[in-house]
Tab-separated table of C-alpha atoms in Angstrom:
chain	number	residue	atom	x	y	z
A	104	UNK	CA	104.433	212.015	73.851
A	105	UNK	CA	103.506	211.697	77.513
A	106	UNK	CA	106.072	209.611	79.387
A	107	UNK	CA	105.167	207.769	82.544
A	108	UNK	CA	105.599	204.536	84.459
A	109	UNK	CA	103.572	201.409	85.091
A	110	UNK	CA	103.331	200.582	88.801
A	111	UNK	CA	104.353	197.066	87.716
A	112	UNK	CA	107.877	198.455	87.261
A	113	UNK	CA	108.128	198.877	91.046
A	114	UNK	CA	106.628	195.460	91.830
A	115	UNK	CA	109.787	194.364	93.683
A	116	UNK	CA	109.440	197.241	96.135
A	117	UNK	CA	105.676	196.791	96.478
A	118	UNK	CA	106.003	193.065	97.129
A	119	UNK	CA	108.739	193.496	99.744
A	120	UNK	CA	106.821	196.234	101.551
A	121	UNK	CA	109.565	198.796	100.893
A	122	UNK	CA	106.956	200.989	99.171
A	123	UNK	CA	103.179	201.172	99.101
A	124	UNK	CA	101.166	202.365	96.119
A	125	UNK	CA	101.124	205.946	97.394
A	126	UNK	CA	104.904	205.868	97.716
A	127	UNK	CA	105.161	204.520	94.163
A	128	UNK	CA	103.065	207.421	92.856
A	129	UNK	CA	105.287	209.880	94.741
A	130	UNK	CA	108.422	208.222	93.350
A	131	UNK	CA	107.163	208.381	89.747
A	132	UNK	CA	106.303	212.063	90.155
A	133	UNK	CA	109.743	212.726	91.661
A	134	UNK	CA	111.369	211.216	88.539
A	135	UNK	CA	109.484	213.641	86.308
A	136	UNK	CA	106.853	211.176	85.127
A	137	UNK	CA	103.816	212.693	83.445
A	138	UNK	CA	101.465	209.801	84.136
A	139	UNK	CA	101.103	206.594	86.124
A	140	UNK	CA	99.623	203.340	84.862
A	141	UNK	CA	97.873	201.321	87.562
A	142	UNK	CA	98.505	197.561	87.594
A	143	UNK	CA	97.065	195.917	90.735
A	144	UNK	CA	100.040	193.668	91.535
A	145	UNK	CA	101.726	194.055	94.904
A	146	UNK	CA	98.648	195.753	96.371
A	147	UNK	CA	94.933	194.870	96.621
A	148	UNK	CA	92.779	197.104	94.448
A	149	UNK	CA	89.997	195.085	92.745
A	150	UNK	CA	86.731	195.786	94.533
A	151	UNK	CA	88.300	198.486	96.729
A	152	UNK	CA	86.598	201.688	95.600
A	153	UNK	CA	87.938	203.608	98.598
A	154	UNK	CA	91.540	202.862	97.602
A	155	UNK	CA	90.714	203.773	93.986
A	156	UNK	CA	89.553	207.175	95.235
A	157	UNK	CA	92.747	207.598	97.272
A	158	UNK	CA	94.920	206.707	94.271
A	159	UNK	CA	93.044	209.158	92.024
A	160	UNK	CA	93.413	211.982	94.527
A	161	UNK	CA	97.068	211.156	95.206
A	162	UNK	CA	97.917	211.227	91.499
A	163	UNK	CA	96.071	214.519	91.086
A	164	UNK	CA	97.966	216.023	94.029
A	165	UNK	CA	101.276	215.137	92.338
A	166	UNK	CA	100.217	216.356	88.892
A	167	UNK	CA	100.084	212.875	87.356
A	168	UNK	CA	97.440	211.620	84.963
A	169	UNK	CA	96.326	208.029	85.461
A	170	UNK	CA	96.819	206.744	81.954
A	171	UNK	CA	95.530	203.183	82.118
A	172	UNK	CA	94.191	200.478	84.388
A	173	UNK	CA	95.506	197.003	83.468
A	174	UNK	CA	94.034	193.720	84.695
A	175	UNK	CA	94.088	190.016	83.902
A	176	UNK	CA	91.198	188.063	82.379
A	177	UNK	CA	90.582	184.769	80.593
A	178	UNK	CA	87.428	184.114	78.573
A	179	UNK	CA	88.377	180.582	77.508
A	180	UNK	CA	86.507	179.009	80.414
A	181	UNK	CA	85.273	175.474	80.980
A	182	UNK	CA	81.588	176.394	81.001
A	183	UNK	CA	79.154	179.001	79.738
A	184	UNK	CA	78.392	179.975	83.335
A	185	UNK	CA	82.077	180.641	84.046
A	186	UNK	CA	82.336	182.622	80.791
A	187	UNK	CA	79.456	184.868	81.805
A	188	UNK	CA	80.885	185.262	85.314
A	189	UNK	CA	84.244	186.358	83.909
A	190	UNK	CA	82.563	188.966	81.711
A	191	UNK	CA	80.608	190.208	84.732
A	192	UNK	CA	83.799	190.410	86.823
A	193	UNK	CA	85.629	192.436	84.174
A	194	UNK	CA	82.654	194.807	83.895
A	195	UNK	CA	83.081	195.386	87.635
A	196	UNK	CA	86.697	196.292	86.943
A	197	UNK	CA	85.461	198.780	84.334
A	198	UNK	CA	83.465	200.453	87.114
A	199	UNK	CA	86.653	200.650	89.175
A	200	UNK	CA	88.564	202.097	86.196
A	201	UNK	CA	85.914	204.804	85.946
A	202	UNK	CA	86.368	205.483	89.673
A	203	UNK	CA	90.111	205.930	89.027
A	204	UNK	CA	89.198	208.476	86.367
A	205	UNK	CA	90.945	206.678	83.501
A	206	UNK	CA	89.945	206.696	79.857
A	207	UNK	CA	91.876	203.513	79.023
A	208	UNK	CA	91.673	200.015	80.433
A	209	UNK	CA	93.565	196.941	79.339
A	210	UNK	CA	92.151	193.517	80.087
A	211	UNK	CA	93.635	190.204	79.075
A	212	UNK	CA	91.522	187.986	76.846
A	213	UNK	CA	92.686	184.390	76.884
A	214	UNK	CA	95.328	181.836	77.679
A	215	UNK	CA	95.477	178.307	76.309
A	216	UNK	CA	97.737	175.272	76.352
A	217	UNK	CA	96.978	174.914	72.645
A	218	UNK	CA	98.570	178.028	71.162
A	219	UNK	CA	98.095	177.010	67.530
A	220	UNK	CA	96.551	179.283	64.923
A	221	UNK	CA	93.866	176.644	64.405
A	222	UNK	CA	92.781	176.884	68.038
A	223	UNK	CA	92.972	180.688	67.879
A	224	UNK	CA	90.623	180.706	64.884
A	225	UNK	CA	88.279	178.258	66.628
A	226	UNK	CA	88.056	180.416	69.768
A	227	UNK	CA	88.087	183.807	68.021
A	228	UNK	CA	84.353	184.521	68.131
A	229	UNK	CA	84.065	183.511	71.802
A	230	UNK	CA	86.896	185.908	72.693
A	231	UNK	CA	85.536	188.663	70.472
A	232	UNK	CA	82.030	188.475	71.926
A	233	UNK	CA	83.358	188.904	75.472
A	234	UNK	CA	85.447	191.886	74.380
A	235	UNK	CA	82.438	193.418	72.588
A	236	UNK	CA	80.284	193.201	75.682
A	237	UNK	CA	82.968	194.808	77.842
A	238	UNK	CA	83.756	197.538	75.298
A	239	UNK	CA	80.054	198.346	74.991
A	240	UNK	CA	79.767	198.517	78.787
A	241	UNK	CA	82.862	200.741	79.014
A	242	UNK	CA	81.513	203.160	76.411
A	243	UNK	CA	79.128	204.659	78.986
A	244	UNK	CA	82.218	205.994	80.795
A	245	UNK	CA	84.091	207.027	77.650
A	246	UNK	CA	86.661	204.299	78.338
A	247	UNK	CA	88.711	202.673	75.583
A	248	UNK	CA	89.297	198.989	76.364
A	249	UNK	CA	92.234	197.127	74.873
A	250	UNK	CA	94.056	193.842	74.521
A	251	UNK	CA	97.796	193.720	75.122
A	252	UNK	CA	100.110	191.523	73.087
A	253	UNK	CA	101.060	189.040	75.785
A	254	UNK	CA	100.239	185.578	77.090
A	255	UNK	CA	101.453	183.701	73.965
A	256	UNK	CA	97.931	182.911	72.675
A	257	UNK	CA	96.955	186.465	71.616
A	258	UNK	CA	100.426	187.945	71.266
A	259	UNK	CA	101.455	187.911	67.607
A	260	UNK	CA	100.757	191.243	65.929
A	261	UNK	CA	98.464	189.632	63.332
A	262	UNK	CA	96.432	187.803	65.997
A	263	UNK	CA	95.979	191.034	67.950
A	264	UNK	CA	94.787	192.787	64.783
A	265	UNK	CA	92.465	189.898	63.945
A	266	UNK	CA	90.823	190.130	67.368
A	267	UNK	CA	90.438	193.912	67.129
A	268	UNK	CA	88.776	193.593	63.735
A	269	UNK	CA	86.495	190.782	64.954
A	270	UNK	CA	85.385	192.834	67.978
A	271	UNK	CA	84.655	195.764	65.645
A	272	UNK	CA	84.149	198.449	68.269
A	273	UNK	CA	85.677	201.943	68.013
A	274	UNK	CA	86.645	201.826	71.702
A	275	UNK	CA	88.463	198.472	71.529
A	276	UNK	CA	92.123	198.776	70.570
A	277	UNK	CA	95.510	197.450	71.690
A	278	UNK	CA	97.938	198.340	74.438
A	279	UNK	CA	101.029	197.944	72.283
A	280	UNK	CA	104.019	196.512	74.158
A	281	UNK	CA	107.142	196.926	72.039
A	282	UNK	CA	108.994	194.125	73.852
A	283	UNK	CA	106.339	191.456	74.251
A	284	UNK	CA	106.356	190.549	70.563
A	285	UNK	CA	109.692	188.852	71.221
A	286	UNK	CA	107.918	186.250	73.373
A	287	UNK	CA	106.403	184.851	70.167
A	288	UNK	CA	109.637	185.347	68.205
A	289	UNK	CA	108.446	188.421	66.301
A	290	UNK	CA	110.790	191.273	65.458
A	291	UNK	CA	109.807	194.269	67.580
A	292	UNK	CA	110.374	196.918	64.901
A	293	UNK	CA	108.278	195.089	62.303
A	294	UNK	CA	105.515	194.264	64.792
A	295	UNK	CA	105.335	197.845	66.066
A	296	UNK	CA	104.929	199.037	62.477
A	297	UNK	CA	102.163	196.470	62.039
A	298	UNK	CA	100.089	197.374	65.108
A	299	UNK	CA	100.826	201.031	65.845
A	300	UNK	CA	97.716	202.252	63.965
A	301	UNK	CA	95.594	200.272	66.458
A	302	UNK	CA	97.351	201.419	69.638
A	303	UNK	CA	95.472	203.051	72.496
A	304	UNK	CA	98.803	203.451	74.300
A	305	UNK	CA	102.359	202.126	74.156
A	306	UNK	CA	104.361	200.086	76.673
A	307	UNK	CA	108.145	200.282	76.433
A	308	UNK	CA	109.971	197.183	77.655
A	309	UNK	CA	113.331	195.692	76.729
A	310	UNK	CA	114.689	192.136	76.697
A	311	UNK	CA	117.979	190.309	76.320
A	312	UNK	CA	117.688	187.577	73.681
A	313	UNK	CA	119.685	184.360	73.343
A	314	UNK	CA	119.090	181.554	70.806
A	315	UNK	CA	117.534	178.245	71.820
A	316	UNK	CA	120.904	176.419	71.745
A	317	UNK	CA	122.500	178.839	74.255
A	318	UNK	CA	120.592	178.278	77.503
A	319	UNK	CA	121.855	181.034	79.848
A	320	UNK	CA	120.424	179.366	82.961
A	321	UNK	CA	118.432	180.778	85.844
A	322	UNK	CA	116.554	184.052	85.403
A	323	UNK	CA	115.594	183.513	81.759
A	324	UNK	CA	112.368	182.225	80.195
A	325	UNK	CA	111.594	180.707	76.826
A	326	UNK	CA	109.825	182.147	73.823
A	327	UNK	CA	107.182	180.236	71.907
A	328	UNK	CA	109.901	178.676	69.741
A	329	UNK	CA	112.325	177.952	72.577
A	330	UNK	CA	114.636	180.974	72.466
A	331	UNK	CA	115.628	182.621	75.748
A	332	UNK	CA	114.596	186.033	77.107
A	333	UNK	CA	115.399	188.050	80.210
A	334	UNK	CA	113.985	191.436	81.142
A	335	UNK	CA	116.417	194.316	80.648
A	336	UNK	CA	116.684	197.979	81.537
A	337	UNK	CA	115.236	199.876	78.555
A	338	UNK	CA	118.121	200.686	76.233
A	339	UNK	CA	120.364	197.900	77.583
A	340	UNK	CA	118.654	194.969	75.846
A	341	UNK	CA	118.637	193.582	72.336
A	342	UNK	CA	115.650	195.484	70.908
A	343	UNK	CA	116.602	198.126	68.351
A	344	UNK	CA	114.977	200.706	70.628
A	345	UNK	CA	116.132	203.735	68.678
A	346	UNK	CA	114.439	202.424	65.529
A	347	UNK	CA	111.313	201.537	67.523
A	348	UNK	CA	111.130	205.139	68.725
A	349	UNK	CA	111.797	206.466	65.225
A	350	UNK	CA	108.832	204.438	63.939
A	351	UNK	CA	106.566	205.641	66.749
A	352	UNK	CA	107.630	209.275	66.507
A	353	UNK	CA	107.461	209.460	62.710
A	354	UNK	CA	103.918	208.051	62.811
A	355	UNK	CA	102.780	211.153	64.650
A	356	UNK	CA	101.832	209.198	67.772
A	357	UNK	CA	101.693	211.635	70.689
A	358	UNK	CA	99.858	209.625	73.350
A	359	UNK	CA	100.926	207.858	76.523
A	360	UNK	CA	104.190	205.927	76.630
A	361	UNK	CA	104.468	203.786	79.754
A	362	UNK	CA	107.743	202.268	80.950
A	363	UNK	CA	107.539	198.648	82.114
A	364	UNK	CA	110.681	197.406	83.842
A	365	UNK	CA	110.899	193.703	84.685
A	366	UNK	CA	114.636	193.104	84.841
A	367	UNK	CA	116.701	191.474	87.561
A	368	UNK	CA	118.259	194.760	88.654
A	369	UNK	CA	116.952	196.723	91.660
A	370	UNK	CA	113.636	198.101	90.447
A	371	UNK	CA	114.034	201.794	91.280
A	372	UNK	CA	117.450	201.943	89.628
A	373	UNK	CA	116.263	199.964	86.584
A	374	UNK	CA	113.205	202.167	86.162
A	375	UNK	CA	115.111	205.419	86.617
A	376	UNK	CA	117.767	204.501	84.030
A	377	UNK	CA	115.042	203.320	81.648
A	378	UNK	CA	113.257	206.664	81.922
A	379	UNK	CA	116.485	208.519	81.210
A	380	UNK	CA	117.170	206.323	78.177
A	381	UNK	CA	113.651	206.736	76.773
A	382	UNK	CA	113.933	210.529	76.985
A	383	UNK	CA	117.388	210.523	75.366
A	384	UNK	CA	116.472	208.094	72.576
A	385	UNK	CA	113.196	209.905	71.828
A	386	UNK	CA	115.047	213.218	71.519
A	387	UNK	CA	117.732	211.631	69.320
A	388	UNK	CA	115.383	210.390	66.601
A	389	UNK	CA	113.746	212.464	63.896
């Protein structure tokens, strides 16, 4: 297991200007992180090859691997021209990922107002074809592309698996987020068991959960079925995190684990405590 941090965890500090991306990389290294995952939020990276070079060299100087490059995308466009343009744009991001020196890249696939399984099945081939083209393009660099379980439309563990099987490329897998399954009202332990064999890497995130009839007010958002979630420090939320880690560890998985903190607490404190809890819980399980 290689434990590191997504730059998204420090988004508060990046957005406020308290830290820049180089400071974030330093901070992660100072906490004993083994890798950094680059998410271009809070700083402008797409199209900036010079900054990609600086990030790669900075990470190397601090002994950090760059584990993954994670971007947004949506292939459910209004026209064929827009569809082809989105594929072309994401291929450009693959070039940037190669410049960063990564071997993994997560891109989103789709969002839709109609989140039904019927609409998913209708749009499956359109989504899969875009992912095939990008995975084939990424293969020249030895990059594994992946879909993450988020965005409601492609978030259930079975839908993620269905897309992976439809794409049918050895270098297209899933960035498995243990917390995001809760957004579609799936049990994290069961969903992790379901999708772990397809994981290119693992995100660790925690949530507080309240039922639909107990609206906690500001700071919470709703799941697909109307329950309430709020980001938590890893180990403080309602996910059975120890069992999640037992499942991952007993599977023999020894790849990247990336902490994603999106709670209301101050981001450096929330991330630091989360890292400590991941290390402790991982060591506690057989």
